[in-house]
């Protein structure tokens, strides 16, 4: 790649284990042989060599895994800690100066505390975490390409401000972060610490939406855009896993197939890489087929007595979710996710399809 590093280049000497990019690329190359090897080859290799040697915690079928089970299931993705570097001093440019973006490529849109920002997928695929400040408060914008999940996360009231880095490991094939203030470790999708001094702490989630650059800037011409001026040498504009060249069309890893890394639970209710809109209200979880929202315009549900509506946003070409709070509708805690990842963390989820 023109001498530039992959997102998982570890810099270690000797014969390192394959990175997640190498494993994914290798699975694609062997083609039909992969179907034979999945059980005891690529995935099995990871499970045997990277799982902890000590006792692990049992996960009951249909029951969300405990914090201990999630921590026990962490596997190496290739690099060490911060081998995928977070962006800690993000630089933004106005829409008119974002010439590196094409109209049909995906960006993650954020409207929060009076600020409007776009985070290009082509940048986050190489960094996964942006430690940003929005509305005067710290907000980590996080993206896991292996699970298709993007979430804004911040420390809850009563907890010190936190900044995040990558551990070099995965849980349920999902980004496994650590905070630099306490060393606690957090799966990105749940935003709850599973080890460390903050174990059990739940981060506050801020939704972002998947959309195209053209749609976002048309709807929000005043947007700021995360630039490629990150201080790191990366092949921005290329994607080591697949492609979103004509979003929402997908290619490579993103399009189909099983997850390459181990997961604690799986279901064939949808295709593994099918996109669902995950919704969290209290202890209730709901997965809505994103195409169902697109086809119907609005999908309604009740979660623990709270009315919820998933609404299709034609201008942005995406789904947004709202919940009833008294006499008004407010934005819910929601995110796009590949089905396999949502189910792996929430096997007790309800489904709308």
Coordinates of C-alpha atoms in Angstrom, one line a residue:
X1 CA 0.0 0.0 0.0
X2 CA 2.6 2.5 -1.2
X3 CA 4.7 2.0 2.0
X4 CA 1.9 3.0 4.3
X5 CA 0.8 1.0 7.3
X6 CA -2.3 -1.1 7.6
X7 CA -4.5 -0.1 10.6
X8 CA -3.2 -3.2 12.4
X9 CA 0.6 -2.9 11.8
X10 CA 2.1 -3.6 15.1
X11 CA 5.7 -2.7 14.5
X12 CA 6.9 -5.8 16.5
X13 CA 9.9 -7.8 15.3
X14 CA 10.0 -11.5 14.6
X15 CA 6.9 -13.4 13.3
X16 CA 3.8 -11.8 14.7
X17 CA 0.4 -13.5 14.6
X18 CA -1.7 -12.5 11.6
X19 CA -3.5 -9.2 12.0
X20 CA -7.3 -9.0 11.5
X21 CA -6.7 -7.6 8.0
X22 CA -4.4 -10.5 7.1
X23 CA -6.9 -13.0 8.5
X24 CA -9.8 -11.4 6.6
X25 CA -7.8 -11.2 3.4
X26 CA -6.6 -14.8 3.7
X27 CA -10.2 -16.0 4.2
X28 CA -11.2 -14.2 1.0
X29 CA -8.3 -15.7 -1.0
X30 CA -9.0 -19.3 -0.1
X31 CA -12.5 -19.0 -1.3
X32 CA -14.5 -22.2 -1.0
X33 CA -11.9 -23.8 1.3
X34 CA -12.9 -21.2 3.9
X35 CA -16.2 -23.0 4.4
X36 CA -14.3 -26.1 5.4
X37 CA -11.8 -24.2 7.6
X38 CA -14.1 -21.8 9.5
X39 CA -14.9 -24.2 12.3
X40 CA -11.3 -25.2 13.0
X41 CA -9.1 -23.1 10.8
X42 CA -9.3 -19.3 10.7
X43 CA -11.7 -18.8 13.5
X44 CA -10.6 -21.9 15.3
X45 CA -6.9 -20.7 15.2
X46 CA -7.9 -17.4 16.8
X47 CA -10.0 -19.2 19.5
X48 CA -7.2 -21.6 20.4
X49 CA -4.2 -19.3 20.4
X50 CA -5.8 -16.0 21.6
X51 CA -8.3 -17.0 24.3
X52 CA -7.1 -16.8 27.9
X53 CA -5.6 -20.1 29.2
X54 CA -7.4 -19.7 32.5
X55 CA -11.1 -20.7 33.3
X56 CA -13.7 -18.8 31.3
X57 CA -17.3 -17.8 32.3
X58 CA -20.2 -19.8 30.9
X59 CA -22.8 -17.9 28.8
X60 CA -26.3 -19.2 29.0
X61 CA -28.3 -19.5 25.7
X62 CA -30.6 -16.5 25.2
X63 CA -29.1 -14.6 28.1
X64 CA -26.9 -11.5 27.7
X65 CA -23.3 -12.4 28.6
X66 CA -22.0 -11.1 31.9
X67 CA -19.2 -8.6 32.2
X68 CA -16.9 -11.5 33.2
X69 CA -17.9 -13.5 30.2
X70 CA -17.2 -10.6 27.9
X71 CA -13.8 -9.9 29.5
X72 CA -12.9 -13.6 29.2
X73 CA -13.8 -13.7 25.5
X74 CA -11.3 -11.0 24.4
X75 CA -9.0 -12.1 21.6
X76 CA -6.0 -10.5 20.0
X77 CA -6.6 -8.7 16.7
X78 CA -2.9 -8.6 15.8
X79 CA -1.4 -5.3 17.0
X80 CA -0.8 -4.3 20.6
X81 CA -2.2 -1.5 22.6
X82 CA -2.7 1.6 20.4
X83 CA -1.5 -0.3 17.4
X84 CA -4.5 1.4 15.7
X85 CA -3.9 5.0 16.8
X86 CA -6.7 7.1 18.0
X87 CA -7.0 10.7 16.8
X88 CA -6.5 12.8 19.9
X89 CA -6.2 16.3 18.4
X90 CA -8.7 16.2 15.6
X91 CA -8.6 18.8 12.9
X92 CA -11.8 19.9 11.1
X93 CA -12.4 21.8 7.9
X94 CA -15.6 23.4 6.5
X95 CA -17.6 21.5 3.9
X96 CA -16.2 23.6 1.0
X97 CA -12.6 22.4 1.8
X98 CA -13.4 18.7 2.0
X99 CA -12.4 17.9 -1.5
X100 CA -11.0 14.5 -0.5
X101 CA -14.6 13.2 -0.1
X102 CA -16.7 11.9 -3.0
X103 CA -20.4 12.5 -3.0
X104 CA -21.4 8.8 -2.5
X105 CA -19.0 7.8 0.3
X106 CA -20.3 7.3 3.8
X107 CA -19.8 9.8 6.6
X108 CA -21.0 9.6 10.2
X109 CA -23.2 12.6 11.0
X110 CA -23.4 14.2 14.4
X111 CA -25.7 17.0 15.6
X112 CA -25.0 17.6 19.3
X113 CA -25.0 20.5 21.7
X114 CA -25.3 23.0 18.9
X115 CA -22.5 21.6 16.8
X116 CA -22.7 19.8 13.4
X117 CA -19.9 17.5 12.4
X118 CA -19.2 14.8 9.8
X119 CA -16.7 12.0 10.5
X120 CA -15.7 10.3 7.2
X121 CA -15.6 6.5 7.3
X122 CA -12.5 6.6 5.1
X123 CA -10.7 8.3 8.1
X124 CA -12.2 6.4 11.0
X125 CA -11.6 3.0 9.4
X126 CA -7.9 3.6 10.1
X127 CA -8.2 5.0 13.6
X128 CA -11.5 3.8 15.1
X129 CA -11.5 6.4 17.9
X130 CA -11.6 10.2 17.7
X131 CA -11.2 11.8 21.1
X132 CA -13.1 15.0 20.3
X133 CA -14.7 17.9 22.2
X134 CA -18.3 18.8 21.3
X135 CA -20.3 21.5 22.9
X136 CA -17.4 22.1 25.3
X137 CA -17.5 18.5 26.6
X138 CA -15.3 15.5 25.8
X139 CA -16.9 13.0 23.4
X140 CA -15.2 9.9 21.9
X141 CA -16.5 9.2 18.4
X142 CA -15.9 5.5 18.0
X143 CA -16.2 3.2 14.9
X144 CA -15.7 -0.5 14.5
X145 CA -15.5 -1.6 10.9
X146 CA -15.8 -5.3 11.7
X147 CA -19.3 -4.7 13.3
X148 CA -20.4 -1.6 11.4
X149 CA -21.1 0.3 14.6
X150 CA -20.5 4.0 15.2
X151 CA -21.3 5.5 18.6
X152 CA -20.4 8.7 20.5
X153 CA -19.4 7.9 24.1
X154 CA -18.8 10.1 27.1
X155 CA -18.3 9.7 30.8
X156 CA -21.5 9.8 32.9
X157 CA -22.1 12.3 35.7
X158 CA -19.9 11.6 38.6
X159 CA -17.1 10.1 36.6
X160 CA -14.0 11.9 35.5
X161 CA -13.6 12.9 31.8
X162 CA -12.2 10.0 29.9
X163 CA -10.1 9.5 26.7
X164 CA -9.9 6.2 24.9
X165 CA -7.4 4.1 23.0
X166 CA -7.5 0.7 21.3
X167 CA -6.4 -2.4 23.3
X168 CA -5.5 -4.4 20.2
X169 CA -8.1 -6.9 21.1
X170 CA -11.7 -7.7 20.1
X171 CA -14.8 -8.8 22.0
X172 CA -17.5 -10.4 19.9
X173 CA -15.4 -9.2 16.9
X174 CA -16.1 -5.6 18.2
X175 CA -13.6 -2.8 19.1
X176 CA -12.3 -3.3 22.6
X177 CA -11.2 0.0 24.1
X178 CA -9.4 1.1 27.2
X179 CA -9.5 4.5 28.9
X180 CA -6.2 6.2 29.6
X181 CA -7.3 7.6 33.0
X182 CA -8.0 4.3 34.8
X183 CA -7.1 1.5 32.4
X184 CA -10.6 0.1 32.5
X185 CA -11.6 -1.8 29.3
X186 CA -14.8 -1.3 27.4
X187 CA -16.4 -3.1 24.4
X188 CA -17.5 -0.3 22.1
X189 CA -20.9 -1.6 21.3
X190 CA -22.1 -1.8 24.9
X191 CA -20.1 1.2 26.2
X192 CA -19.9 -0.6 29.6
X193 CA -16.6 -1.3 31.4
X194 CA -15.9 -5.0 31.8
X195 CA -12.6 -4.8 33.7
X196 CA -10.7 -2.2 35.8
X197 CA -11.6 0.4 38.4
X198 CA -14.7 1.5 36.5
X199 CA -16.0 -2.1 35.9
X200 CA -19.8 -1.9 35.5
X201 CA -19.9 1.8 34.6
X202 CA -22.1 2.6 31.7
X203 CA -20.9 5.4 29.4
X204 CA -23.5 7.9 28.0
X205 CA -24.2 7.2 24.3
X206 CA -24.7 9.8 21.6
X207 CA -26.1 8.5 18.3
X208 CA -24.5 9.3 15.0
X209 CA -26.1 8.4 11.6
X210 CA -24.7 6.7 8.5
X211 CA -25.3 8.8 5.4
X212 CA -23.5 10.0 2.3
X213 CA -21.3 13.1 2.1
X214 CA -23.6 14.6 -0.5
X215 CA -26.7 14.0 1.6
X216 CA -25.1 15.3 4.8
X217 CA -23.7 18.5 3.4
X218 CA -27.0 19.2 1.6
X219 CA -28.9 18.9 4.8
X220 CA -26.2 20.6 6.9
X221 CA -24.2 23.0 4.7
X222 CA -22.6 24.5 7.9
X223 CA -21.1 21.2 8.9
X224 CA -17.5 20.8 9.9
X225 CA -15.6 17.7 8.6
X226 CA -12.9 15.7 10.2
X227 CA -9.9 16.1 8.0
X228 CA -7.2 13.7 6.9
X229 CA -4.6 15.9 8.7
X230 CA -4.3 13.4 11.5
X231 CA -0.5 13.3 12.0
X232 CA -0.5 9.6 10.9
X233 CA 0.6 8.2 7.6
X234 CA -2.4 6.2 6.3
X235 CA -4.0 5.4 2.9
X236 CA -7.1 7.5 3.4
X237 CA -9.5 6.9 0.6
X238 CA -8.8 3.1 0.6
X239 CA -10.4 0.5 2.9
X240 CA -8.5 -2.5 4.1
X241 CA -11.6 -4.6 4.7
X242 CA -14.0 -4.0 1.8
X243 CA -15.8 -1.0 0.2
X244 CA -18.6 1.4 0.6
X245 CA -17.9 2.9 -2.8
X246 CA -21.6 3.5 -3.6
X247 CA -23.1 3.6 -0.1
X248 CA -25.3 1.9 1.0
X249 CA -24.0 -0.8 -1.4
X250 CA -21.2 -2.8 0.3
X251 CA -18.3 -5.0 -0.9
X252 CA -15.7 -7.3 0.5
X253 CA -15.9 -8.2 4.2
X254 CA -18.8 -5.8 4.7
X255 CA -21.2 -7.5 2.3
X256 CA -21.6 -11.1 3.5
X257 CA -20.1 -14.0 5.2
X258 CA -19.6 -15.0 8.8
X259 CA -17.6 -13.0 11.3
X260 CA -14.0 -14.0 11.2
X261 CA -13.4 -13.6 14.9
X262 CA -15.2 -15.6 17.7
X263 CA -18.5 -14.5 19.1
X264 CA -20.3 -15.7 22.2
X265 CA -23.7 -16.2 20.6
X266 CA -25.1 -16.4 17.0
X267 CA -28.4 -16.5 15.3
X268 CA -29.6 -17.0 11.7
X269 CA -32.6 -14.8 12.1
X270 CA -30.9 -12.4 9.6
X271 CA -27.8 -12.7 7.5
X272 CA -24.7 -12.1 9.6
X273 CA -23.8 -8.8 7.9
X274 CA -27.4 -7.6 7.5
X275 CA -27.8 -4.2 9.0
X276 CA -30.2 -3.8 11.9
X277 CA -31.1 -0.7 13.9
X278 CA -30.4 -1.5 17.5
X279 CA -32.4 0.3 20.2
X280 CA -31.8 0.3 23.9
X281 CA -34.4 1.6 26.4
X282 CA -33.6 0.8 30.0
X283 CA -32.9 -2.9 30.1
X284 CA -34.9 -3.6 26.9
X285 CA -33.2 -4.3 23.6
X286 CA -34.8 -4.3 20.1
X287 CA -33.3 -5.0 16.7
X288 CA -35.2 -3.5 13.7
X289 CA -34.4 -4.6 10.1
X290 CA -33.2 -1.3 8.6
X291 CA -34.8 -2.2 5.3
X292 CA -38.1 -2.5 7.1
X293 CA -37.9 1.1 8.2
X294 CA -37.0 2.2 4.7
X295 CA -39.9 0.3 3.2
X296 CA -42.5 1.4 5.7
X297 CA -41.3 4.9 6.6
X298 CA -42.1 4.3 10.3
X299 CA -41.8 1.2 12.5
X300 CA -43.4 1.4 16.0
X301 CA -42.7 -0.7 19.1
X302 CA -43.1 -0.7 22.8
X303 CA -40.1 -1.4 25.0
X304 CA -40.9 -1.9 28.7
X305 CA -43.9 0.4 28.4
X306 CA -42.0 3.1 26.5
X307 CA -43.3 3.8 22.9
X308 CA -40.6 3.8 20.3
X309 CA -40.6 4.9 16.7
X310 CA -38.0 4.2 14.0
X311 CA -38.4 6.8 11.3
X312 CA -36.9 6.8 7.8
X313 CA -35.1 10.1 7.0
X314 CA -35.4 10.6 3.3
X315 CA -33.0 13.5 3.2
X316 CA -30.2 11.5 4.8
X317 CA -31.2 8.1 3.6
X318 CA -31.1 6.6 7.0
X319 CA -33.2 5.5 10.0
X320 CA -33.5 7.5 13.3
X321 CA -35.2 6.3 16.4
X322 CA -37.2 8.3 18.9
X323 CA -38.8 7.4 22.2
X324 CA -41.8 8.9 24.0
X325 CA -40.9 11.0 27.1
X326 CA -44.0 12.5 28.6
X327 CA -45.8 14.5 25.9
X328 CA -42.9 14.7 23.5
X329 CA -40.6 12.5 21.4
X330 CA -36.9 12.5 22.1
X331 CA -34.0 10.8 20.4
X332 CA -33.5 7.3 21.7
X333 CA -30.2 5.4 22.2
X334 CA -29.9 3.7 18.8
X335 CA -27.2 2.6 16.3
X336 CA -26.7 0.7 13.1
X337 CA -25.1 -2.7 13.6
X338 CA -24.4 -5.9 11.7
X339 CA -26.8 -8.4 13.0
X340 CA -24.2 -10.9 14.2
X341 CA -22.7 -8.2 16.5
X342 CA -25.9 -7.0 18.0
X343 CA -27.1 -10.5 18.8
X344 CA -23.7 -11.6 20.2
X345 CA -24.0 -8.9 22.9
X346 CA -27.8 -9.1 23.3
X347 CA -29.1 -12.6 22.6
X348 CA -32.2 -11.7 24.5
X349 CA -33.1 -8.9 22.0
X350 CA -36.5 -8.5 20.6
X351 CA -36.8 -8.3 16.8
X352 CA -38.9 -6.4 14.3
X353 CA -38.6 -7.8 10.7

